[in-house]
Coordinates of C-alpha atoms in Angstrom, one line a residue:
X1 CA 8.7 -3.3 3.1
X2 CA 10.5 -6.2 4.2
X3 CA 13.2 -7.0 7.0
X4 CA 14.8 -10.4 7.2
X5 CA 11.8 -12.0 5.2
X6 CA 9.2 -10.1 7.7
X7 CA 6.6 -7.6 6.7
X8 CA 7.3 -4.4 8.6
X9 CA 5.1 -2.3 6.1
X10 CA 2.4 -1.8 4.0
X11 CA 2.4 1.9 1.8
X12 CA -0.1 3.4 -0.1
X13 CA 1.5 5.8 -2.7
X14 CA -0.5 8.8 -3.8
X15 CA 0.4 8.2 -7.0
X16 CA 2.1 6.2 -9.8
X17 CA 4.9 9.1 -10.4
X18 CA 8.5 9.1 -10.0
X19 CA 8.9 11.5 -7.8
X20 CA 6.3 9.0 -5.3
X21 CA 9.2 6.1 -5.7
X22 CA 12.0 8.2 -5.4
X23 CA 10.5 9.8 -1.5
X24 CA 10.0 6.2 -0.8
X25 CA 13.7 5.6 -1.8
X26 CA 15.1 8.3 0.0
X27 CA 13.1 7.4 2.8
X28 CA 13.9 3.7 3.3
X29 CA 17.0 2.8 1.4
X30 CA 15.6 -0.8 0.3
X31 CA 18.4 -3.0 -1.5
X32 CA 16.2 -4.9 -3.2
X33 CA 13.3 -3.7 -5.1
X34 CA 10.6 -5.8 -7.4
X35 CA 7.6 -4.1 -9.3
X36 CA 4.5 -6.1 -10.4
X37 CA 2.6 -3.5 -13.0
X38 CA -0.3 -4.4 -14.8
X39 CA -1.0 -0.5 -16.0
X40 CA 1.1 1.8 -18.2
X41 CA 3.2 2.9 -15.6
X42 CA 6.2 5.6 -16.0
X43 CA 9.2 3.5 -17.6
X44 CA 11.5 6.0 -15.4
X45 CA 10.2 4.3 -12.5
X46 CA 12.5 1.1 -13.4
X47 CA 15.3 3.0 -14.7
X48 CA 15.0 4.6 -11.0
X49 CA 14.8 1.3 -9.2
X50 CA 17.3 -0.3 -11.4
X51 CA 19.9 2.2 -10.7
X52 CA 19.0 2.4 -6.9
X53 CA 18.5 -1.0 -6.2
X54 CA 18.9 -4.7 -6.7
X55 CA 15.5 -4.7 -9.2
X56 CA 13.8 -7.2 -10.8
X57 CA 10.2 -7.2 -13.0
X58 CA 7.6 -9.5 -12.8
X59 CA 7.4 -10.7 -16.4
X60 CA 7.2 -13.9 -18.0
X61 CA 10.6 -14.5 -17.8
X62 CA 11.1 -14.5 -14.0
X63 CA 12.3 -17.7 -12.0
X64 CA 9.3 -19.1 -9.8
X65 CA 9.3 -21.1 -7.0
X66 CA 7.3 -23.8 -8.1
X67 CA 6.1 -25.3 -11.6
X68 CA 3.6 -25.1 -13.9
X69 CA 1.9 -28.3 -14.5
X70 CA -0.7 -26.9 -16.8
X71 CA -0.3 -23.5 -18.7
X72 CA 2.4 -20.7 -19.0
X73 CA 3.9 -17.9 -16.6
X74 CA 3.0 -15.3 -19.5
X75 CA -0.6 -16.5 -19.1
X76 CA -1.0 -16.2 -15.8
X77 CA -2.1 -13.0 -13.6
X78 CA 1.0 -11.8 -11.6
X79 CA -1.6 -11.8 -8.6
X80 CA -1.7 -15.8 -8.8
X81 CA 1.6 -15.9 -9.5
X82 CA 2.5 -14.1 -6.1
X83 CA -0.2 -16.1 -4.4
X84 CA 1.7 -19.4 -5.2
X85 CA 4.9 -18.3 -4.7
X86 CA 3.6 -17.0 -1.3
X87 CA 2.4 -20.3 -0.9
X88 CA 5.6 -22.2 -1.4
X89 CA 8.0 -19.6 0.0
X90 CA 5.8 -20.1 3.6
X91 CA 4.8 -23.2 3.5
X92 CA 7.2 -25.2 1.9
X93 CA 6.5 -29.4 0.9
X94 CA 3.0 -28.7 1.7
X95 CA -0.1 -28.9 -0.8
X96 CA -1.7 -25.6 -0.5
X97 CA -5.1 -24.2 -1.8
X98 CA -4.4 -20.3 -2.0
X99 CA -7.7 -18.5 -2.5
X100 CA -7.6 -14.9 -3.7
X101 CA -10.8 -12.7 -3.1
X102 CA -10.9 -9.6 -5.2
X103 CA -12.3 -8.2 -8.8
X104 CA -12.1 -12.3 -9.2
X105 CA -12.1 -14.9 -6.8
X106 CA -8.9 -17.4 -7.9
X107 CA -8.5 -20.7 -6.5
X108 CA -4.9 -21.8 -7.2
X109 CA -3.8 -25.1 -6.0
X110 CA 0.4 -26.1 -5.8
X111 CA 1.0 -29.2 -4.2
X112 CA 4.0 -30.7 -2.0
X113 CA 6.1 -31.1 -4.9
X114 CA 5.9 -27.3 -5.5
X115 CA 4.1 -27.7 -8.8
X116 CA 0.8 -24.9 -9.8
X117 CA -1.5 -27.9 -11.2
X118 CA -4.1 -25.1 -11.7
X119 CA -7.2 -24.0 -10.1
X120 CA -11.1 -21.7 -10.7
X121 CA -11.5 -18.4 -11.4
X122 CA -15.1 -16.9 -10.6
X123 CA -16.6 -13.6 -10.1
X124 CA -15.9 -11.5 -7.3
X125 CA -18.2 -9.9 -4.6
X126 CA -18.6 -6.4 -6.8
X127 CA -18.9 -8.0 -10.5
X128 CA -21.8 -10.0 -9.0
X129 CA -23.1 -7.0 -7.4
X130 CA -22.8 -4.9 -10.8
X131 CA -23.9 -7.6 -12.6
X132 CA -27.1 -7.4 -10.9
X133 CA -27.9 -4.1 -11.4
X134 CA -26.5 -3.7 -14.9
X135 CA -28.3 -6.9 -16.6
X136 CA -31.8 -6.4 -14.9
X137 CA -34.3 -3.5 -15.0
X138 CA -35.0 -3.1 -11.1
X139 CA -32.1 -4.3 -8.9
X140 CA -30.0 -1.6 -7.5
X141 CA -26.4 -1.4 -6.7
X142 CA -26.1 -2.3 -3.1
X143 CA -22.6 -2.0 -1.1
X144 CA -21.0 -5.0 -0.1
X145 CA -21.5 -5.9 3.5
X146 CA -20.1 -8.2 5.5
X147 CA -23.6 -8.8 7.5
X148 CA -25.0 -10.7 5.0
X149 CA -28.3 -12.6 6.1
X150 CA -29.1 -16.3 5.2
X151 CA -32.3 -15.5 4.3
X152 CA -32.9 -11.9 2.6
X153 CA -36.2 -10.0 4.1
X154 CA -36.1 -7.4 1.2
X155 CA -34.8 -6.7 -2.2
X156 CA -31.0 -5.6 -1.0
X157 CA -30.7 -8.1 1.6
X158 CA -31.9 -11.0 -1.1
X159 CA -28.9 -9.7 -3.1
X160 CA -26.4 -9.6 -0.4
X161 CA -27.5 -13.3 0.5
X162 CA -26.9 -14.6 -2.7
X163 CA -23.7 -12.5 -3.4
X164 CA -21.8 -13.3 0.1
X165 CA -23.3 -16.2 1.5
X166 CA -23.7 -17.8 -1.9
X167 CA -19.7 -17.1 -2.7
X168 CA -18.9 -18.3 0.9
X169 CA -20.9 -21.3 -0.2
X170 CA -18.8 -21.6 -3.7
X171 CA -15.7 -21.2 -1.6
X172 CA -16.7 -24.0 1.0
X173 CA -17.8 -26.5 -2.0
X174 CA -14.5 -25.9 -3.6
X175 CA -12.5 -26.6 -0.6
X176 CA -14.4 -29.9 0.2
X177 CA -13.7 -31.2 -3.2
X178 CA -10.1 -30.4 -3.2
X179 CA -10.0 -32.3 0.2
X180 CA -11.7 -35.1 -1.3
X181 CA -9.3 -35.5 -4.1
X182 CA -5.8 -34.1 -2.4
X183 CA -6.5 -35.0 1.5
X184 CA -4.8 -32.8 3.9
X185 CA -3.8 -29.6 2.9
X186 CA -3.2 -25.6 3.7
X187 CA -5.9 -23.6 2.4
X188 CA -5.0 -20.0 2.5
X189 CA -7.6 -16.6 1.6
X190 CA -6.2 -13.5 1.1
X191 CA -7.5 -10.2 -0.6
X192 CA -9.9 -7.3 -0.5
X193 CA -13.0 -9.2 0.2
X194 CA -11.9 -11.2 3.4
X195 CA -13.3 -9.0 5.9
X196 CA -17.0 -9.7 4.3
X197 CA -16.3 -13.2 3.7
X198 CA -14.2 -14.9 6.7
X199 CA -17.2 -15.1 8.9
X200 CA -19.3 -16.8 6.6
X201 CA -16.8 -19.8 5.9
X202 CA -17.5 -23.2 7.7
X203 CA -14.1 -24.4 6.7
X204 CA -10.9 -22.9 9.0
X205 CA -9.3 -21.1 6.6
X206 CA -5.8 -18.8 7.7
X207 CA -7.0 -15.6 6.4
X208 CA -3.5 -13.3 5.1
X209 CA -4.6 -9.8 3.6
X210 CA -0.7 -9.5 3.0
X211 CA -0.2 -12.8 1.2
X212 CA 0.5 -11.3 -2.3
X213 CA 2.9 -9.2 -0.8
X214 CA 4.7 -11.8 0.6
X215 CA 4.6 -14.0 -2.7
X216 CA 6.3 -10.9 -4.5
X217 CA 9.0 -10.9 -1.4
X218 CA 9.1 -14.7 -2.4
X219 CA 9.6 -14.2 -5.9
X220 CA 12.4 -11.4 -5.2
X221 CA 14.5 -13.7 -3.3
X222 CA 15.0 -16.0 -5.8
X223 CA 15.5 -13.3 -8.8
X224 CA 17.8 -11.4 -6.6
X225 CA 19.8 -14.0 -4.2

């Protein structure tokens, strides 16, 4: 929920259903409203929103913030979508590297002139994980830990050192080439995976576990003026 472009606060809803939307409806009174799906959700849940609220859909067809040099909106996750327009929205006439941390790592790079020339996608900390354990005979599934060694002293700690230190590595590597090509420039990581990752990054990087949220804000403002 957002006041006067600030986050007040992040909900979890117990569910996907109507009756979930409608209590935080009721509860709140928003006059603007945008969903970002990527399941098979309810289509009453729009027809709710629509009639409630000022509502827009992430789709194809939506107004973004910034340009596509390379590529189409329709091909594009609405996750890296957000992130740019998060990026643009907050940071305006700035390059920025946005770097997502979830099921896939996403680098996505918009420069000064608010254009989305493109970026990386890679595995995330959990698909490398399963990876492990699915195409080998003897390495187990280990959780994800933040306190990752350098230097593994047994079979699980070997895997945590090349899963997290060897992503903060990918992520470091990346963000020294960008600066070697762009110069200066904001480089922002958000997602599930920043609390293992942060302190294993060299570069100072402005961790935001809310940026997709705010990208979405971002994105409403400019479908609903």
């Amino acid at each position: 929920m957002f006041v006067d472009s600030a986050l007040e606060e992040v909900i979890v809803l117990k569910d996907e259903s109507v009756e979930a939307a409608r209590s935080l409806l009721d509860r709140f009174q928003p006059q603007k409203t945008i969903l970002s799906s990527v399941i098979d959700h309810d289509p009453q849940i729009e027809n709710l929103l629509s009639s409630s609220t000022k509502f827009h859909k992430l789709s194809h067809l939506t107004k973004l913030p910034f340009t596509l040099v390379v590529g189409k909106p329709e091909a594009m996750g609405a996750d890296r979508l957000a992130l740019a327009a998060a990026a643009v929205y907050f940071n305006p006439e700035k390059n920025n590297l946005v770097i997502g941390s979830g099921t896939c790592i996403t680098y996505n790079f918009i420069n000064k002139f608010h254009e989305f020339i493109g970026g990386a996608i890679s595995p995330g900390i959990e698909m490398r994980l399963k990876s492990l354990n699915h195409y080998t005979a003897k390495l187990p599934l280990i959780k994800a830990d933040w306190n990752a060694p350098l230097i593994g002293y047994d079979t699980s700690t070997n895997i945590l050192s090349g899963v997290v230190i060897g992503i903060a590595k990918e992520i470091d590597g990346f963000v020294n080439a960008y600066e070697e090509k762009f110069g200066n420039f904001n480089v922002l990581l958000t997602g599930g995976d920043i609390g293992i990752l942060a302190s294993h990054l060299k570069k100072k990087i402005f961790a935001d576990p809310e940026l997709i949220f705010k990208g979405l804000y971002a994105i409403s403002e400019v479908n609903n003026p």
